[in-house]
Short mmCIF file of N, CA, C and O in Angstrom, two decimals:
data_model
loop_
_atom_site.label_atom_id
_atom_site.label_comp_id
_atom_site.label_asym_id
_atom_site.label_seq_id
_atom_site.Cartn_x
_atom_site.Cartn_y
_atom_site.Cartn_z
N UNK T 1 107.49 107.56 84.10
CA UNK T 1 106.31 108.70 84.20
C UNK T 1 106.53 110.04 84.06
O UNK T 1 105.66 110.29 83.56
N UNK T 2 108.22 110.65 84.46
CA UNK T 2 107.82 111.76 85.12
C UNK T 2 108.55 112.22 83.71
O UNK T 2 107.55 114.08 83.44
N UNK T 3 109.33 111.79 82.96
CA UNK T 3 109.29 112.59 81.06
C UNK T 3 108.22 111.90 80.30
O UNK T 3 107.79 113.27 79.96
N UNK T 4 107.34 111.65 80.39
CA UNK T 4 106.15 111.48 80.52
C UNK T 4 105.22 112.42 80.80
O UNK T 4 104.41 113.30 79.62
N UNK T 5 104.89 112.63 81.78
CA UNK T 5 104.24 114.37 82.77
C UNK T 5 104.85 115.48 81.88
O UNK T 5 103.92 116.37 82.07
N UNK T 6 106.26 115.63 81.73
CA UNK T 6 106.57 116.38 81.04
C UNK T 6 106.23 116.55 80.11
O UNK T 6 106.19 117.67 79.52
N UNK T 7 106.46 115.73 78.92
CA UNK T 7 105.78 115.28 77.32
C UNK T 7 104.78 116.23 77.69
O UNK T 7 103.82 117.21 76.75
N UNK T 8 103.86 115.55 78.67
CA UNK T 8 102.26 116.07 78.40
C UNK T 8 102.08 117.39 79.06
O UNK T 8 101.33 118.23 77.58
N UNK T 9 102.73 118.14 79.72
CA UNK T 9 102.95 119.87 79.72
C UNK T 9 102.53 120.72 78.80
O UNK T 9 101.99 121.67 78.50
N UNK T 10 104.31 119.40 77.96
CA UNK T 10 104.26 120.15 76.68
C UNK T 10 103.64 121.05 76.46
O UNK T 10 103.04 121.51 75.09
N UNK T 11 102.95 119.54 75.50
CA UNK T 11 101.62 119.03 74.41
C UNK T 11 100.99 120.33 74.82
O UNK T 11 100.13 120.96 74.72
N UNK T 12 100.25 120.63 76.49
CA UNK T 12 99.13 121.24 76.56
C UNK T 12 99.83 122.60 76.32
O UNK T 12 98.66 123.18 76.09
N UNK T 13 101.01 123.42 76.60
CA UNK T 13 100.94 124.29 76.10
C UNK T 13 101.71 124.61 74.81
O UNK T 13 101.14 125.78 74.85
N UNK T 14 101.12 123.92 74.14
CA UNK T 14 101.62 124.54 72.51
C UNK T 14 99.90 124.34 72.23
O UNK T 14 99.37 125.03 71.79
N UNK T 15 98.66 123.79 72.82
CA UNK T 15 98.17 123.42 72.74
C UNK T 15 96.94 125.50 72.87
O UNK T 15 96.17 125.76 72.30
N UNK T 16 97.97 125.84 74.31
CA UNK T 16 97.23 125.85 74.64
C UNK T 16 98.10 127.34 74.00
O UNK T 16 97.00 128.84 73.91
N UNK T 17 98.92 127.84 73.43
CA UNK T 17 99.08 128.40 72.50
C UNK T 17 98.63 129.68 71.65
O UNK T 17 97.79 130.36 71.23
N UNK T 18 98.03 128.10 70.65
CA UNK T 18 97.02 127.90 69.37
C UNK T 18 96.10 129.04 70.31
O UNK T 18 95.34 129.18 69.16
N UNK T 19 95.58 127.96 71.14
CA UNK T 19 94.00 128.24 71.40
C UNK T 19 94.50 130.18 71.39
O UNK T 19 93.38 130.84 70.96
N UNK T 20 95.16 130.69 72.41
CA UNK T 20 95.29 131.50 72.94
C UNK T 20 95.36 132.96 71.44
O UNK T 20 95.29 134.31 71.44
N UNK T 21 96.26 132.23 70.00
CA UNK T 21 95.99 132.69 69.16
C UNK T 21 95.32 133.11 67.82
O UNK T 21 95.43 133.15 66.36
N UNK T 22 93.73 131.95 68.44
CA UNK T 22 92.51 131.69 67.06
C UNK T 22 92.33 133.40 67.28
O UNK T 22 92.05 134.33 67.84
N UNK T 23 92.18 133.21 65.58
CA UNK T 23 91.30 135.00 65.18
C UNK T 23 90.83 134.25 64.28
O UNK T 23 90.81 133.32 63.29
N UNK T 24 89.55 134.92 63.74
CA UNK T 24 88.37 135.23 62.92
C UNK T 24 88.72 135.94 62.27
O UNK T 24 89.04 137.30 62.80
N UNK T 25 88.62 135.68 61.32
CA UNK T 25 88.78 136.90 59.77
C UNK T 25 87.36 136.77 59.18
O UNK T 25 86.58 135.55 58.03
N UNK T 26 86.61 137.34 59.08
CA UNK T 26 85.34 137.33 58.85
C UNK T 26 85.28 137.71 57.05
O UNK T 26 85.97 138.54 57.14
N UNK T 27 84.29 137.38 56.56
CA UNK T 27 83.98 137.97 55.27
C UNK T 27 83.88 139.23 55.42
O UNK T 27 84.75 140.05 54.54
N UNK T 28 82.66 140.08 56.03
CA UNK T 28 82.37 140.51 55.88
C UNK T 28 83.38 141.63 57.30
O UNK T 28 84.61 141.69 57.51
N UNK T 29 81.85 141.90 58.19
CA UNK T 29 82.42 143.04 58.91
C UNK T 29 82.42 142.09 60.27
O UNK T 29 81.70 141.19 60.56
N UNK T 30 83.55 142.36 61.23
CA UNK T 30 83.91 141.83 62.13
C UNK T 30 82.80 141.63 63.11
O UNK T 30 82.61 143.11 63.46
N UNK T 31 82.18 141.12 64.03
CA UNK T 31 80.66 140.85 65.31
C UNK T 31 81.01 141.46 66.43
O UNK T 31 81.86 140.52 66.62
N UNK T 32 80.33 141.46 67.20
CA UNK T 32 80.95 141.30 68.00
C UNK T 32 81.10 140.27 69.12
O UNK T 32 81.58 140.16 69.41
N UNK T 33 80.11 139.11 68.26
CA UNK T 33 80.27 138.06 68.75
C UNK T 33 81.66 137.40 68.16
O UNK T 33 82.30 136.28 69.02
N UNK T 34 82.28 137.50 67.14
CA UNK T 34 82.93 136.90 67.43
C UNK T 34 84.40 137.89 67.88
O UNK T 34 85.37 137.37 68.16
N UNK T 35 84.39 138.83 68.33
CA UNK T 35 85.24 139.67 68.98
C UNK T 35 85.24 138.89 70.47
O UNK T 35 86.38 138.75 71.10
N UNK T 36 83.90 138.79 70.82
CA UNK T 36 84.21 138.12 72.07
C UNK T 36 84.21 136.70 72.56
O UNK T 36 85.41 136.52 72.86
N UNK T 37 84.71 135.57 71.37
CA UNK T 37 84.87 134.84 70.22
C UNK T 37 86.05 134.68 70.83
O UNK T 37 86.53 133.65 71.35
N UNK T 38 87.20 135.56 70.64
CA UNK T 38 88.57 135.71 70.47
C UNK T 38 89.08 136.11 71.70
O UNK T 38 90.04 135.46 72.42
N UNK T 39 88.70 136.46 72.17
CA UNK T 39 88.73 136.76 73.57
C UNK T 39 88.44 135.65 74.63
O UNK T 39 89.03 135.66 75.54
N UNK T 40 87.14 134.70 74.61
CA UNK T 40 87.54 133.73 75.21
C UNK T 40 88.24 132.66 75.31
O UNK T 40 88.97 132.09 75.88
N UNK T 41 88.26 132.72 73.71
CA UNK T 41 89.99 131.43 73.42
C UNK T 41 91.74 132.25 74.32
O UNK T 41 91.67 131.08 74.76
N UNK T 42 91.28 133.35 74.38
CA UNK T 42 92.47 134.11 74.29
C UNK T 42 92.85 134.07 75.33
O UNK T 42 93.57 133.13 77.05
N UNK T 43 91.84 134.53 76.82
CA UNK T 43 92.02 133.64 77.97
C UNK T 43 91.12 132.30 78.45
O UNK T 43 92.52 131.78 79.48
N UNK T 44 91.08 131.67 78.07
CA UNK T 44 91.70 130.35 78.40
C UNK T 44 92.64 129.40 77.59
O UNK T 44 93.52 128.94 78.14
N UNK T 45 93.21 129.94 76.53
CA UNK T 45 94.50 129.89 76.29
C UNK T 45 95.71 130.62 77.56
O UNK T 45 96.41 130.07 77.77
N UNK T 46 94.93 131.77 78.29
CA UNK T 46 96.65 132.20 79.97
C UNK T 46 95.90 130.86 80.49
O UNK T 46 96.55 130.71 81.11
N UNK T 47 94.65 131.24 80.96
CA UNK T 47 94.24 130.09 81.92
C UNK T 47 94.91 128.66 81.72
O UNK T 47 95.52 128.11 82.89
N UNK T 48 94.51 127.90 81.19
CA UNK T 48 95.42 127.17 80.37
C UNK T 48 97.13 127.20 80.76
O UNK T 48 97.80 125.86 81.54
N UNK T 49 97.98 128.08 80.30
CA UNK T 49 98.98 128.58 80.55
C UNK T 49 99.40 128.31 81.77
O UNK T 49 100.86 127.33 82.36
N UNK T 50 98.69 129.43 82.67
CA UNK T 50 98.85 129.09 84.03
C UNK T 50 98.89 128.01 84.69
O UNK T 50 99.73 127.23 85.61
N UNK T 51 97.70 127.00 84.38
CA UNK T 51 97.12 125.87 85.13
C UNK T 51 99.14 124.91 84.59
O UNK T 51 99.55 124.09 85.43
N UNK T 52 99.06 124.32 83.61
CA UNK T 52 101.03 124.35 82.81
C UNK T 52 101.68 124.65 83.30
O UNK T 52 102.55 124.04 83.99
N UNK T 53 101.98 126.33 83.86
CA UNK T 53 103.42 126.43 85.00
C UNK T 53 103.57 126.00 86.49
O UNK T 53 104.19 124.98 86.55
N UNK T 54 101.75 125.87 86.83
CA UNK T 54 102.23 125.23 88.03
C UNK T 54 101.86 123.56 88.16
O UNK T 54 102.70 123.11 89.21
N UNK T 55 101.02 123.20 86.89
CA UNK T 55 102.05 121.50 86.76
C UNK T 55 103.51 121.58 86.24
O UNK T 55 103.85 120.47 87.32
N UNK T 56 104.19 121.92 86.29
CA UNK T 56 105.41 122.07 85.74
C UNK T 56 106.23 121.89 86.90
O UNK T 56 107.62 121.46 87.13
N UNK T 57 105.83 123.28 88.49
CA UNK T 57 106.31 123.53 89.48
C UNK T 57 106.37 122.09 90.44
O UNK T 57 107.43 121.98 90.94
N UNK T 58 104.84 121.95 89.97
CA UNK T 58 104.92 120.57 90.81
C UNK T 58 105.71 119.14 90.39
O UNK T 58 106.21 118.70 91.43
N UNK T 59 105.95 119.13 89.16
CA UNK T 59 106.71 117.90 88.51
C UNK T 59 108.18 118.43 88.96
O UNK T 59 108.28 117.54 89.07
N UNK T 60 108.84 119.61 88.25
CA UNK T 60 110.14 119.51 89.36
C UNK T 60 110.00 119.29 91.03
O UNK T 60 111.02 118.10 91.44
N UNK T 61 109.10 119.54 91.55
CA UNK T 61 108.88 119.37 92.71
C UNK T 61 109.08 117.55 93.25
O UNK T 61 109.48 117.25 94.28
N UNK T 62 108.22 117.69 92.52
CA UNK T 62 107.80 115.63 92.27
C UNK T 62 109.31 115.28 92.51
O UNK T 62 109.57 114.30 93.10
N UNK T 63 109.79 114.81 91.36
CA UNK T 63 111.25 114.64 90.52
C UNK T 63 112.11 114.98 91.19
O UNK T 63 113.08 113.96 91.95
N UNK T 64 112.67 115.93 92.41
CA UNK T 64 113.33 116.36 93.45
C UNK T 64 112.93 114.60 94.44
O UNK T 64 114.17 114.76 95.49
N UNK T 65 111.95 115.43 95.22
CA UNK T 65 111.60 114.49 96.21
C UNK T 65 111.85 112.57 95.80
O UNK T 65 112.77 112.35 97.17
N UNK T 66 111.08 112.54 94.52
CA UNK T 66 111.60 111.19 93.97
C UNK T 66 113.28 110.65 93.99
O UNK T 66 113.28 109.81 94.84
N UNK T 67 114.05 111.55 93.51
CA UNK T 67 115.14 111.56 93.38
C UNK T 67 115.89 111.44 94.76
O UNK T 67 116.76 111.28 95.24
N UNK T 68 115.25 112.86 95.05
CA UNK T 68 115.67 111.93 97.13
C UNK T 68 115.63 110.85 97.96
O UNK T 68 116.82 110.07 98.61
N UNK T 69 114.75 110.90 98.00
CA UNK T 69 114.16 109.47 97.90
C UNK T 69 114.99 107.77 97.85
O UNK T 69 115.44 107.01 98.32
N UNK T 70 115.51 107.94 96.28
CA UNK T 70 115.46 106.82 96.34
C UNK T 70 116.88 107.09 96.23
O UNK T 70 117.59 106.13 96.30
N UNK T 71 118.16 107.95 96.59
CA UNK T 71 118.65 108.40 96.28
C UNK T 71 119.47 107.44 98.33
O UNK T 71 120.10 107.17 98.54
N UNK T 72 118.71 107.86 99.27
CA UNK T 72 118.52 108.09 100.76
C UNK T 72 118.71 105.95 100.84
O UNK T 72 118.82 105.65 101.34
N UNK T 73 117.54 105.51 99.72
CA UNK T 73 117.43 104.61 99.98
C UNK T 73 118.75 103.54 99.30
O UNK T 73 119.02 102.71 100.13
N UNK T 74 118.97 104.32 98.36
CA UNK T 74 120.17 103.53 97.84
C UNK T 74 121.35 103.79 99.00
O UNK T 74 121.94 102.07 99.06
N UNK T 75 121.60 104.81 99.20
CA UNK T 75 122.73 105.11 100.67
C UNK T 75 122.59 104.55 101.79
O UNK T 75 123.49 103.48 102.35
N UNK T 76 121.31 104.31 102.66
CA UNK T 76 120.77 103.54 103.59
C UNK T 76 120.48 102.31 103.51
O UNK T 76 121.00 101.29 104.16
N UNK T 77 119.42 101.82 102.88
CA UNK T 77 118.88 100.77 102.95
C UNK T 77 119.33 99.71 102.43
O UNK T 77 119.82 97.93 102.67
N UNK T 78 119.65 99.55 101.06
CA UNK T 78 121.00 98.93 100.72
C UNK T 78 121.93 98.40 100.72
O UNK T 78 122.40 97.30 101.47
N UNK T 79 123.21 98.99 101.73
CA UNK T 79 124.35 99.13 102.34
C UNK T 79 123.71 98.23 103.61
O UNK T 79 124.75 97.02 104.64
N UNK T 80 122.76 98.45 104.18
CA UNK T 80 122.07 97.76 105.84
C UNK T 80 121.68 96.12 105.16
O UNK T 80 121.94 94.97 105.77
N UNK T 81 120.96 96.59 104.20
CA UNK T 81 120.62 95.24 103.87
C UNK T 81 122.01 94.29 103.36
O UNK T 81 121.99 93.00 103.69
N UNK T 82 122.35 94.88 102.26
CA UNK T 82 124.09 94.17 102.10
C UNK T 82 125.37 93.50 103.33
O UNK T 82 125.15 93.06 103.71
N UNK T 83 125.14 94.57 104.22
CA UNK T 83 125.49 93.97 105.54
C UNK T 83 125.20 93.28 106.71
O UNK T 83 125.98 91.78 106.54
N UNK T 84 123.50 93.00 106.20
CA UNK T 84 123.02 92.06 106.97
C UNK T 84 123.42 91.06 106.27
O UNK T 84 123.15 89.58 107.26
N UNK T 85 123.03 90.58 104.61
CA UNK T 85 123.83 89.12 103.81
C UNK T 85 125.07 88.85 104.12
O UNK T 85 125.33 87.94 104.84
N UNK T 86 126.07 89.58 104.73
CA UNK T 86 126.94 89.68 104.87
C UNK T 86 127.47 88.33 105.96
O UNK T 86 127.70 87.30 106.36
N UNK T 87 126.58 88.91 106.92
CA UNK T 87 126.77 88.72 108.37
C UNK T 87 126.14 87.29 108.35
O UNK T 87 126.23 86.39 109.16
N UNK T 88 125.23 87.83 107.44
CA UNK T 88 124.44 85.69 107.80
C UNK T 88 125.59 84.72 106.63
O UNK T 88 124.95 83.76 107.72
N UNK T 89 125.55 85.46 106.01
CA UNK T 89 127.08 83.91 105.25
C UNK T 89 127.84 83.88 105.95
O UNK T 89 128.41 82.76 106.74
N UNK T 90 128.73 84.69 106.94
CA UNK T 90 129.72 84.26 107.60
C UNK T 90 129.20 83.87 108.55
O UNK T 90 129.75 82.46 108.74
N UNK T 91 128.07 83.40 109.44
CA UNK T 91 127.47 82.78 110.67
C UNK T 91 126.88 81.48 109.74
O UNK T 91 127.08 80.47 110.60
N UNK T 92 126.87 81.47 108.85
CA UNK T 92 126.34 79.76 107.55
C UNK T 92 127.25 79.31 107.71
O UNK T 92 127.28 77.83 107.86
N UNK T 93 128.42 79.96 107.11
CA UNK T 93 130.02 79.22 107.35
C UNK T 93 130.30 78.72 108.73
O UNK T 93 131.00 77.54 108.42
N UNK T 94 129.87 79.68 109.57
CA UNK T 94 131.12 78.84 110.74
C UNK T 94 129.36 77.89 110.81
O UNK T 94 130.43 76.97 111.52
N UNK T 95 128.11 77.91 110.61
CA UNK T 95 127.57 76.68 111.32
C UNK T 95 127.67 75.28 110.72
O UNK T 95 128.03 74.23 110.92
N UNK T 96 128.35 75.90 109.48
CA UNK T 96 129.11 74.38 107.94
C UNK T 96 129.91 73.99 108.23
O UNK T 96 130.04 72.65 108.34
N UNK T 97 130.95 74.88 109.59
CA UNK T 97 132.00 74.17 109.50
C UNK T 97 132.16 73.19 110.85
O UNK T 97 132.75 72.54 110.92
N UNK T 98 131.36 73.74 112.63
CA UNK T 98 131.18 73.39 112.94
C UNK T 98 130.36 71.75 112.77
O UNK T 98 130.58 70.20 113.26
N UNK T 99 129.57 71.71 111.99
CA UNK T 99 128.60 70.24 111.06
C UNK T 99 130.13 69.58 110.92
O UNK T 99 129.35 68.53 111.11
N UNK T 100 131.05 69.72 110.23
CA UNK T 100 131.95 69.42 109.01
C UNK T 100 132.78 68.57 110.45
O UNK T 100 133.29 67.09 110.32
N UNK T 101 132.77 69.75 111.58
CA UNK T 101 134.15 69.29 112.89
C UNK T 101 132.94 68.13 113.63
O UNK T 101 132.61 66.72 113.79
N UNK T 102 132.01 67.99 114.46
CA UNK T 102 131.00 66.90 114.52
C UNK T 102 131.10 65.62 113.88
O UNK T 102 131.26 64.34 114.20
N UNK T 103 130.83 66.03 112.28
CA UNK T 103 130.75 64.75 112.07
C UNK T 103 132.22 63.90 111.84
O UNK T 103 132.21 62.81 111.91
N UNK T 104 133.49 64.68 111.83
CA UNK T 104 134.03 64.03 111.62
C UNK T 104 134.68 63.13 113.07
O UNK T 104 135.49 62.58 112.93
N UNK T 105 133.80 63.51 114.15
CA UNK T 105 134.48 63.71 115.90
C UNK T 105 133.48 62.66 116.10
O UNK T 105 133.17 62.43 117.26
N UNK T 106 133.46 61.60 115.12
CA UNK T 106 132.48 60.24 115.94
C UNK T 106 133.19 59.60 117.07
O UNK T 106 132.53 59.05 117.72
N UNK T 107 134.44 59.95 117.05
CA UNK T 107 135.18 58.23 117.53
C UNK T 107 135.00 59.10 119.38
O UNK T 107 134.95 58.23 120.31
N UNK T 108 135.26 60.47 119.32
CA UNK T 108 134.81 60.99 121.16
C UNK T 108 133.64 61.02 121.51
O UNK T 108 133.06 61.84 120.66
N UNK T 109 132.66 61.10 122.70
CA UNK T 109 131.79 61.04 122.42
C UNK T 109 131.60 62.23 123.66
O UNK T 109 130.91 63.02 122.88
N UNK T 110 132.55 63.28 124.12
CA UNK T 110 133.23 63.59 125.56
C UNK T 110 132.35 64.78 124.08
O UNK T 110 132.86 65.75 124.18
N UNK T 111 133.67 65.08 122.61
CA UNK T 111 133.74 65.82 122.00
C UNK T 111 132.56 66.17 121.39
O UNK T 111 132.02 67.16 120.96
N UNK T 112 131.61 65.28 120.83
CA UNK T 112 130.76 64.81 120.17
C UNK T 112 129.39 65.93 121.45
O UNK T 112 128.48 66.79 120.74
N UNK T 113 129.60 65.86 122.12
CA UNK T 113 128.41 66.49 123.28
C UNK T 113 128.85 68.04 122.97
O UNK T 113 127.66 68.19 122.78
N UNK T 114 130.04 68.23 123.19
CA UNK T 114 130.18 69.54 123.31
C UNK T 114 130.23 70.06 122.02
O UNK T 114 129.47 71.08 121.73
N UNK T 115 130.15 69.51 120.58
CA UNK T 115 130.18 70.21 119.53
C UNK T 115 128.72 70.04 119.41
O UNK T 115 128.13 70.90 118.19
N UNK T 116 128.29 68.83 119.93
CA UNK T 116 126.20 68.69 119.54
C UNK T 116 126.11 70.57 119.71
O UNK T 116 125.11 70.70 119.97
N UNK T 117 125.88 70.70 121.97
CA UNK T 117 125.56 72.27 121.78
C UNK T 117 126.40 73.56 121.08
O UNK T 117 124.92 74.06 120.98
N UNK T 118 127.40 73.28 120.95
CA UNK T 118 128.12 73.86 119.53
C UNK T 118 126.88 74.61 118.59
O UNK T 118 126.82 75.10 117.96
N UNK T 119 126.35 73.58 117.59
CA UNK T 119 125.75 73.08 116.83
C UNK T 119 124.27 74.09 116.92
O UNK T 119 123.96 74.80 116.55
N UNK T 120 123.92 73.05 118.39
CA UNK T 120 122.41 74.23 118.92
C UNK T 120 122.51 75.28 118.71
O UNK T 120 121.60 76.64 119.05
N UNK T 121 123.32 76.52 119.53
CA UNK T 121 123.84 77.38 119.41
C UNK T 121 124.19 78.31 118.52
O UNK T 121 123.85 78.91 118.13
N UNK T 122 124.66 77.59 117.47
CA UNK T 122 125.40 78.39 116.18
C UNK T 122 123.58 77.96 115.66
O UNK T 122 123.35 78.59 114.78
N UNK T 123 122.96 77.34 115.49
CA UNK T 123 121.96 76.94 114.41
C UNK T 123 120.79 77.92 115.01
O UNK T 123 120.46 78.79 114.16
N UNK T 124 120.70 78.19 116.34
CA UNK T 124 119.97 79.01 117.31
C UNK T 124 120.45 80.18 116.70
O UNK T 124 119.32 81.71 116.02
N UNK T 125 121.72 80.44 116.95
CA UNK T 125 122.18 81.70 116.11
C UNK T 125 121.95 82.32 114.63
O UNK T 125 121.29 83.53 114.53
N UNK T 126 122.11 81.33 114.01
CA UNK T 126 121.22 81.07 112.52
C UNK T 126 119.95 82.09 112.11
O UNK T 126 119.31 82.01 111.34
N UNK T 127 119.23 81.25 112.89
CA UNK T 127 117.78 81.37 113.14
C UNK T 127 117.73 82.99 112.93
O UNK T 127 116.66 83.37 112.51
N UNK T 128 117.76 83.35 114.72
CA UNK T 128 118.08 84.59 114.54
C UNK T 128 118.19 85.54 113.70
O UNK T 128 118.02 86.26 113.23
N UNK T 129 119.64 85.20 112.63
CA UNK T 129 120.36 86.24 112.10
C UNK T 129 119.46 86.50 110.68
O UNK T 129 119.61 87.28 110.00
N UNK T 130 119.22 84.75 110.62
CA UNK T 130 117.57 84.71 109.37
C UNK T 130 116.81 85.92 109.51
O UNK T 130 115.82 85.63 108.63
N UNK T 131 115.95 85.78 110.11
CA UNK T 131 114.65 86.39 110.80
C UNK T 131 115.14 88.09 111.23
O UNK T 131 114.00 88.57 111.61
N UNK T 132 116.41 88.69 111.65
CA UNK T 132 116.18 89.73 110.87
C UNK T 132 115.97 91.03 110.69
O UNK T 132 115.96 90.87 108.70
N UNK T 133 114.56 91.95 111.27
CA UNK T 133 113.76 92.84 110.17
C UNK T 133 115.50 93.40 108.99
O UNK T 133 116.43 94.28 109.74
N UNK T 134 115.59 93.15 108.16
CA UNK T 134 116.17 94.23 106.91
C UNK T 134 116.03 95.48 107.38
O UNK T 134 116.94 96.80 106.61
N UNK T 135 114.61 96.03 107.03
CA UNK T 135 114.31 97.25 106.32
C UNK T 135 113.40 97.85 107.68
O UNK T 135 113.04 96.85 108.72
#
């Protein structure tokens, strides 16, 4: 989008240059109206040129601002999301391991109660970590 704006600005500058260089070649003598029209085109071209200079400055500022925001997002937010994802995966692995232990410990009822409480605790931890706001 920024490149398209730059191309548009370049086309407007070419147009303003063309307009400011318009001159009439009369068949006879040049009238006052011809001179005033040429001056009006020249002035219009200058105004358009000034507008396009301001647009170029605005595009440059907008481009710098957008790049800074994208860079900040890349450095801060994506890293934070990756860290939250890594923590979530490690909690999920722990939860799965405790579930496997509870399934294999069917013989010992005391062990089952301990594992059951551990599984409930890890389940709540998993739910909490899944609901951590990432941004």
